[in-house]
mmCIF file of C-alpha atoms in Angstrom:
data_model
loop_
_atom_site.group_PDB
_atom_site.id
_atom_site.type_symbol
_atom_site.label_atom_id
_atom_site.label_comp_id
_atom_site.label_asym_id
_atom_site.label_seq_id
_atom_site.Cartn_x
_atom_site.Cartn_y
_atom_site.Cartn_z
ATOM 1 C CA MET A 9 -14.945 -23.715 2.268
ATOM 2 C CA SER A 10 -16.497 -20.370 3.271
ATOM 3 C CA PRO A 11 -15.243 -17.104 1.672
ATOM 4 C CA ALA A 12 -13.682 -16.088 5.006
ATOM 5 C CA SER A 13 -11.908 -19.437 5.345
ATOM 6 C CA ASN A 14 -10.754 -19.222 1.746
ATOM 7 C CA ARG A 15 -9.258 -15.785 2.346
ATOM 8 C CA SER A 16 -7.532 -17.038 5.473
ATOM 9 C CA ALA A 17 -6.024 -19.961 3.574
ATOM 10 C CA LEU A 18 -4.845 -17.667 0.774
ATOM 11 C CA ARG A 19 -3.199 -15.318 3.269
ATOM 12 C CA LYS A 20 -1.394 -18.200 4.934
ATOM 13 C CA HIS A 21 -0.150 -19.582 1.599
ATOM 14 C CA LEU A 22 1.016 -16.241 0.227
ATOM 15 C CA ARG A 23 2.719 -15.236 3.469
ATOM 16 C CA SER A 24 4.544 -18.562 3.437
ATOM 17 C CA LEU A 25 5.834 -17.877 -0.089
ATOM 18 C CA ARG A 26 6.912 -14.402 0.969
ATOM 19 C CA SER A 27 8.767 -15.722 4.009
ATOM 20 C CA GLN A 28 10.918 -17.982 1.818
ATOM 21 C CA LEU A 29 12.667 -15.067 0.116
ATOM 22 C CA SER A 30 16.294 -14.518 1.043
ATOM 23 C CA PRO A 31 17.497 -11.079 2.217
ATOM 24 C CA THR A 32 19.255 -10.629 -1.131
ATOM 25 C CA GLU A 33 16.068 -11.425 -3.039
ATOM 26 C CA ARG A 34 14.137 -8.908 -0.936
ATOM 27 C CA LEU A 35 16.662 -6.154 -1.614
ATOM 28 C CA GLN A 36 16.690 -6.886 -5.339
ATOM 29 C CA ALA A 37 12.892 -6.830 -5.413
ATOM 30 C CA ALA A 38 12.812 -3.522 -3.521
ATOM 31 C CA ASP A 39 15.204 -1.930 -6.029
ATOM 32 C CA ALA A 40 13.079 -3.163 -8.936
ATOM 33 C CA LEU A 41 9.910 -1.920 -7.245
ATOM 34 C CA ALA A 42 11.372 1.583 -6.928
ATOM 35 C CA SER A 43 12.012 1.661 -10.669
ATOM 36 C CA TRP A 44 8.409 0.707 -11.446
ATOM 37 C CA LEU A 45 7.022 3.296 -9.049
ATOM 38 C CA GLU A 46 9.013 5.917 -10.930
ATOM 39 C CA GLN A 47 6.749 5.172 -13.924
ATOM 40 C CA LEU A 48 3.763 6.586 -12.005
ATOM 41 C CA PRO A 49 3.495 10.364 -12.636
ATOM 42 C CA GLU A 50 1.841 11.073 -9.291
ATOM 43 C CA PHE A 51 4.709 9.384 -7.467
ATOM 44 C CA LEU A 52 7.139 11.781 -9.137
ATOM 45 C CA VAL A 53 5.388 15.064 -8.449
ATOM 46 C CA ASP A 54 2.799 14.800 -5.667
ATOM 47 C CA GLN A 55 3.810 16.130 -2.277
ATOM 48 C CA ARG A 56 2.522 13.754 0.416
ATOM 49 C CA ILE A 57 3.349 10.101 -0.173
ATOM 50 C CA ALA A 58 2.253 7.582 2.448
ATOM 51 C CA GLY A 59 4.177 4.348 2.820
ATOM 52 C CA TYR A 60 4.467 1.740 5.570
ATOM 53 C CA TRP A 61 7.010 0.108 7.853
ATOM 54 C CA ALA A 62 7.607 -3.304 6.278
ATOM 55 C CA VAL A 63 7.072 -6.260 8.620
ATOM 56 C CA ALA A 64 6.562 -10.019 8.251
ATOM 57 C CA GLY A 65 8.242 -10.194 4.870
ATOM 58 C CA GLU A 66 6.397 -7.269 3.256
ATOM 59 C CA MET A 67 8.101 -5.535 0.350
ATOM 60 C CA PRO A 68 10.670 -3.038 1.727
ATOM 61 C CA LEU A 69 10.253 0.582 0.617
ATOM 62 C CA HIS A 70 13.736 1.911 1.376
ATOM 63 C CA ALA A 71 14.724 2.307 -2.288
ATOM 64 C CA ALA A 72 11.467 4.075 -3.178
ATOM 65 C CA PHE A 73 11.844 6.275 -0.088
ATOM 66 C CA ALA A 74 15.343 7.330 -1.174
ATOM 67 C CA ASN A 75 13.937 8.623 -4.462
ATOM 68 C CA LEU A 76 11.261 10.624 -2.641
ATOM 69 C CA ARG A 77 13.816 12.217 -0.318
ATOM 70 C CA ALA A 78 15.943 13.224 -3.284
ATOM 71 C CA ARG A 79 12.936 15.169 -4.615
ATOM 72 C CA ASP A 80 12.055 16.694 -1.213
ATOM 73 C CA GLN A 81 8.668 15.022 -1.157
ATOM 74 C CA VAL A 82 7.027 14.344 2.211
ATOM 75 C CA TYR A 83 7.087 10.686 3.215
ATOM 76 C CA CYS A 84 4.456 9.651 5.739
ATOM 77 C CA LEU A 85 3.916 6.549 7.855
ATOM 78 C CA PRO A 86 0.556 5.293 9.138
ATOM 79 C CA ILE A 87 -0.549 5.611 12.748
ATOM 80 C CA VAL A 88 -3.176 3.267 14.199
ATOM 81 C CA THR A 89 -5.708 5.328 16.165
ATOM 82 C CA ASP A 90 -8.020 4.346 19.004
ATOM 83 C CA ALA A 91 -10.887 4.621 16.494
ATOM 84 C CA ASP A 92 -9.310 1.756 14.477
ATOM 85 C CA VAL A 93 -8.613 3.933 11.459
ATOM 86 C CA LEU A 94 -5.311 5.208 10.137
ATOM 87 C CA ARG A 95 -3.874 8.673 10.349
ATOM 88 C CA PHE A 96 -0.506 9.589 8.855
ATOM 89 C CA ALA A 97 2.545 11.569 9.908
ATOM 90 C CA ALA A 98 5.645 12.798 8.134
ATOM 91 C CA TRP A 99 8.772 10.829 8.971
ATOM 92 C CA LYS A 100 12.498 10.997 8.224
ATOM 93 C CA PRO A 101 15.325 8.689 9.355
ATOM 94 C CA GLY A 102 16.274 9.498 12.921
ATOM 95 C CA ALA A 103 12.862 10.883 13.864
ATOM 96 C CA ALA A 104 11.216 9.431 16.960
ATOM 97 C CA LEU A 105 9.224 6.213 16.631
ATOM 98 C CA ARG A 106 7.028 4.202 18.963
ATOM 99 C CA ASN A 107 5.570 0.723 18.593
ATOM 100 C CA ASN A 108 1.827 0.485 18.100
ATOM 101 C CA ARG A 109 -0.395 -2.261 19.539
ATOM 102 C CA TYR A 110 0.900 -4.667 16.872
ATOM 103 C CA GLY A 111 4.543 -3.919 17.559
ATOM 104 C CA ILE A 112 4.925 -1.947 14.317
ATOM 105 C CA PRO A 113 6.937 1.310 14.512
ATOM 106 C CA GLU A 114 5.018 4.522 13.823
ATOM 107 C CA PRO A 115 5.916 8.222 14.212
ATOM 108 C CA ASP A 116 5.898 9.344 17.839
ATOM 109 C CA ILE A 117 4.045 12.646 17.450
ATOM 110 C CA GLY A 118 0.850 14.177 18.756
ATOM 111 C CA PRO A 119 -2.548 14.309 17.015
ATOM 112 C CA THR A 120 -2.138 17.924 15.924
ATOM 113 C CA GLU A 121 0.801 16.936 13.699
ATOM 114 C CA GLN A 122 -1.011 14.032 12.057
ATOM 115 C CA PHE A 123 -2.791 13.978 8.702
ATOM 116 C CA GLN A 124 -6.159 12.508 7.841
ATOM 117 C CA ALA A 125 -6.272 9.785 5.172
ATOM 118 C CA ALA A 126 -7.865 12.268 2.756
ATOM 119 C CA ASP A 127 -4.826 14.572 3.128
ATOM 120 C CA MET A 128 -2.545 12.117 1.348
ATOM 121 C CA ASP A 129 -1.765 12.398 -2.374
ATOM 122 C CA VAL A 130 -0.458 8.856 -2.975
ATOM 123 C CA VAL A 131 -0.725 5.896 -0.596
ATOM 124 C CA LEU A 132 1.460 2.797 -0.908
ATOM 125 C CA LEU A 133 -0.460 -0.085 0.686
ATOM 126 C CA PRO A 134 1.075 -3.380 1.792
ATOM 127 C CA LEU A 135 -0.832 -6.434 0.657
ATOM 128 C CA THR A 136 -0.953 -10.178 0.939
ATOM 129 C CA GLY A 137 -2.544 -10.777 -2.461
ATOM 130 C CA PHE A 138 -3.965 -8.808 -5.387
ATOM 131 C CA ASP A 139 -5.647 -9.181 -8.758
ATOM 132 C CA ARG A 140 -5.562 -6.991 -11.865
ATOM 133 C CA HIS A 141 -8.978 -5.530 -11.151
ATOM 134 C CA GLY A 142 -7.649 -3.632 -8.127
ATOM 135 C CA ASN A 143 -8.888 -6.055 -5.504
ATOM 136 C CA ARG A 144 -6.553 -6.368 -2.532
ATOM 137 C CA LEU A 145 -6.177 -9.113 0.032
ATOM 138 C CA GLY A 146 -4.844 -7.506 3.197
ATOM 139 C CA MET A 147 -4.189 -8.937 6.631
ATOM 140 C CA GLY A 148 -7.873 -8.961 7.524
ATOM 141 C CA ALA A 149 -7.996 -6.161 10.100
ATOM 142 C CA GLY A 150 -9.598 -3.716 7.661
ATOM 143 C CA TYR A 151 -7.664 -0.586 8.612
ATOM 144 C CA TYR A 152 -7.074 0.604 5.060
ATOM 145 C CA ASP A 153 -10.627 -0.175 3.949
ATOM 146 C CA ARG A 154 -12.100 1.821 6.851
ATOM 147 C CA SER A 155 -9.654 4.678 6.422
ATOM 148 C CA PHE A 156 -10.271 5.099 2.694
ATOM 149 C CA ALA A 157 -13.946 4.138 2.598
ATOM 150 C CA PHE A 158 -14.753 7.643 1.347
ATOM 151 C CA LEU A 159 -13.182 6.701 -2.012
ATOM 152 C CA SER A 160 -15.872 4.086 -2.627
ATOM 153 C CA GLU A 161 -18.329 6.896 -3.400
ATOM 154 C CA THR A 162 -15.897 8.741 -5.664
ATOM 155 C CA ALA A 163 -15.101 8.304 -9.348
ATOM 156 C CA ARG A 164 -11.648 6.787 -9.580
ATOM 157 C CA PRO A 165 -8.841 7.581 -9.885
ATOM 158 C CA ALA A 166 -9.077 10.338 -7.277
ATOM 159 C CA ARG A 167 -6.982 11.703 -4.450
ATOM 160 C CA PRO A 168 -5.390 9.907 -2.808
ATOM 161 C CA VAL A 169 -4.168 7.460 -5.442
ATOM 162 C CA LEU A 170 -3.997 3.986 -3.896
ATOM 163 C CA VAL A 171 -1.070 1.826 -4.988
ATOM 164 C CA GLY A 172 -0.810 -1.740 -3.726
ATOM 165 C CA ILE A 173 2.752 -2.956 -3.130
ATOM 166 C CA GLY A 174 3.756 -6.597 -3.383
ATOM 167 C CA TYR A 175 5.861 -9.264 -5.022
ATOM 168 C CA HIS A 176 4.830 -10.591 -8.417
ATOM 169 C CA PHE A 177 3.990 -14.025 -7.006
ATOM 170 C CA GLN A 178 1.294 -12.493 -4.792
ATOM 171 C CA GLU A 179 -0.932 -12.018 -7.844
ATOM 172 C CA LEU A 180 -4.142 -14.056 -7.856
ATOM 173 C CA PRO A 181 -6.418 -14.741 -10.863
ATOM 174 C CA GLU A 182 -9.349 -13.101 -9.093
ATOM 175 C CA ILE A 183 -10.288 -11.962 -5.595
ATOM 176 C CA ALA A 184 -13.989 -11.883 -4.805
ATOM 177 C CA PRO A 185 -14.461 -8.451 -3.182
ATOM 178 C CA GLU A 186 -16.352 -7.869 0.026
ATOM 179 C CA PRO A 187 -18.836 -4.951 0.155
ATOM 180 C CA TRP A 188 -16.451 -2.907 2.307
ATOM 181 C CA ASP A 189 -13.331 -3.476 0.191
ATOM 182 C CA VAL A 190 -11.771 -0.364 -1.353
ATOM 183 C CA LYS A 191 -10.207 -0.982 -4.751
ATOM 184 C CA LEU A 192 -6.633 -0.105 -5.667
ATOM 185 C CA ASP A 193 -5.837 2.266 -8.523
ATOM 186 C CA PHE A 194 -2.499 0.617 -9.282
ATOM 187 C CA VAL A 195 -0.363 -2.294 -8.137
ATOM 188 C CA ALA A 196 3.434 -2.032 -8.198
ATOM 189 C CA THR A 197 5.533 -5.184 -7.956
ATOM 190 C CA ASP A 198 9.126 -6.132 -8.588
ATOM 191 C CA ARG A 199 8.177 -6.844 -12.222
ATOM 192 C CA GLU A 200 5.620 -4.253 -13.354
ATOM 193 C CA LEU A 201 3.273 -1.388 -12.650
ATOM 194 C CA ILE A 202 -0.333 -2.514 -13.165
ATOM 195 C CA ASP A 203 -3.051 0.037 -13.953
ATOM 196 C CA CYS A 204 -6.253 -1.153 -12.266
ATOM 197 C CA THR A 205 -8.367 1.932 -12.988
ATOM 198 C CA PRO A 206 -11.513 1.609 -15.084
ATOM 199 C CA LYS A 207 -10.763 2.440 -18.685
ATOM 200 C CA ASN A 208 -12.553 5.365 -20.250
ATOM 201 C CA ALA A 209 -15.441 4.471 -22.476
ATOM 202 C CA GLU A 210 -14.953 4.814 -26.205
ATOM 203 C CA PRO A 211 -16.125 8.227 -27.421
ATOM 204 C CA THR A 212 -19.427 8.282 -29.274
ATOM 205 C CA PRO A 213 -18.902 8.760 -33.057
#
């Protein structure tokens, strides 16, 4: 099986597992996720936090969003641009939305009110699979990898901090990265917060 076929098979399997969750299980997982995100200092104090509109069984972010609103942090949603990269815009309940080309709601605002990917402080990324080295299996369209490619040339962690969001059963032993893949700094699940950043070298005696 080719690497591309293997990734496709993994996506199909993990999405199937995700689709079997009941609404109650999803809500319980979302509440647990919010508690683990609260263990991340940047999530507590940084101003611009990018999330996503959960679709196709992705982990809901409503509980995490409620905590951000209580602290008056700015919650942003991604916007798919004609250049096939993501921009971001602040959003609150009741604000106007439009469906993008994939049928996913995004803020209905003009380009002058949108942020570049580099303007975000923390980005919560949906995923299909992950490993503990910060490798992420997405949906295959590459939007996040293109949008945050500038981080590949930067010592990590940096701004923005990339946090993959998923259920615990989406963990894989290892994901073979592609050259264009951008690593995650952390992964937050319904069971733990995983630090994927390279550990500092031991100081020289």
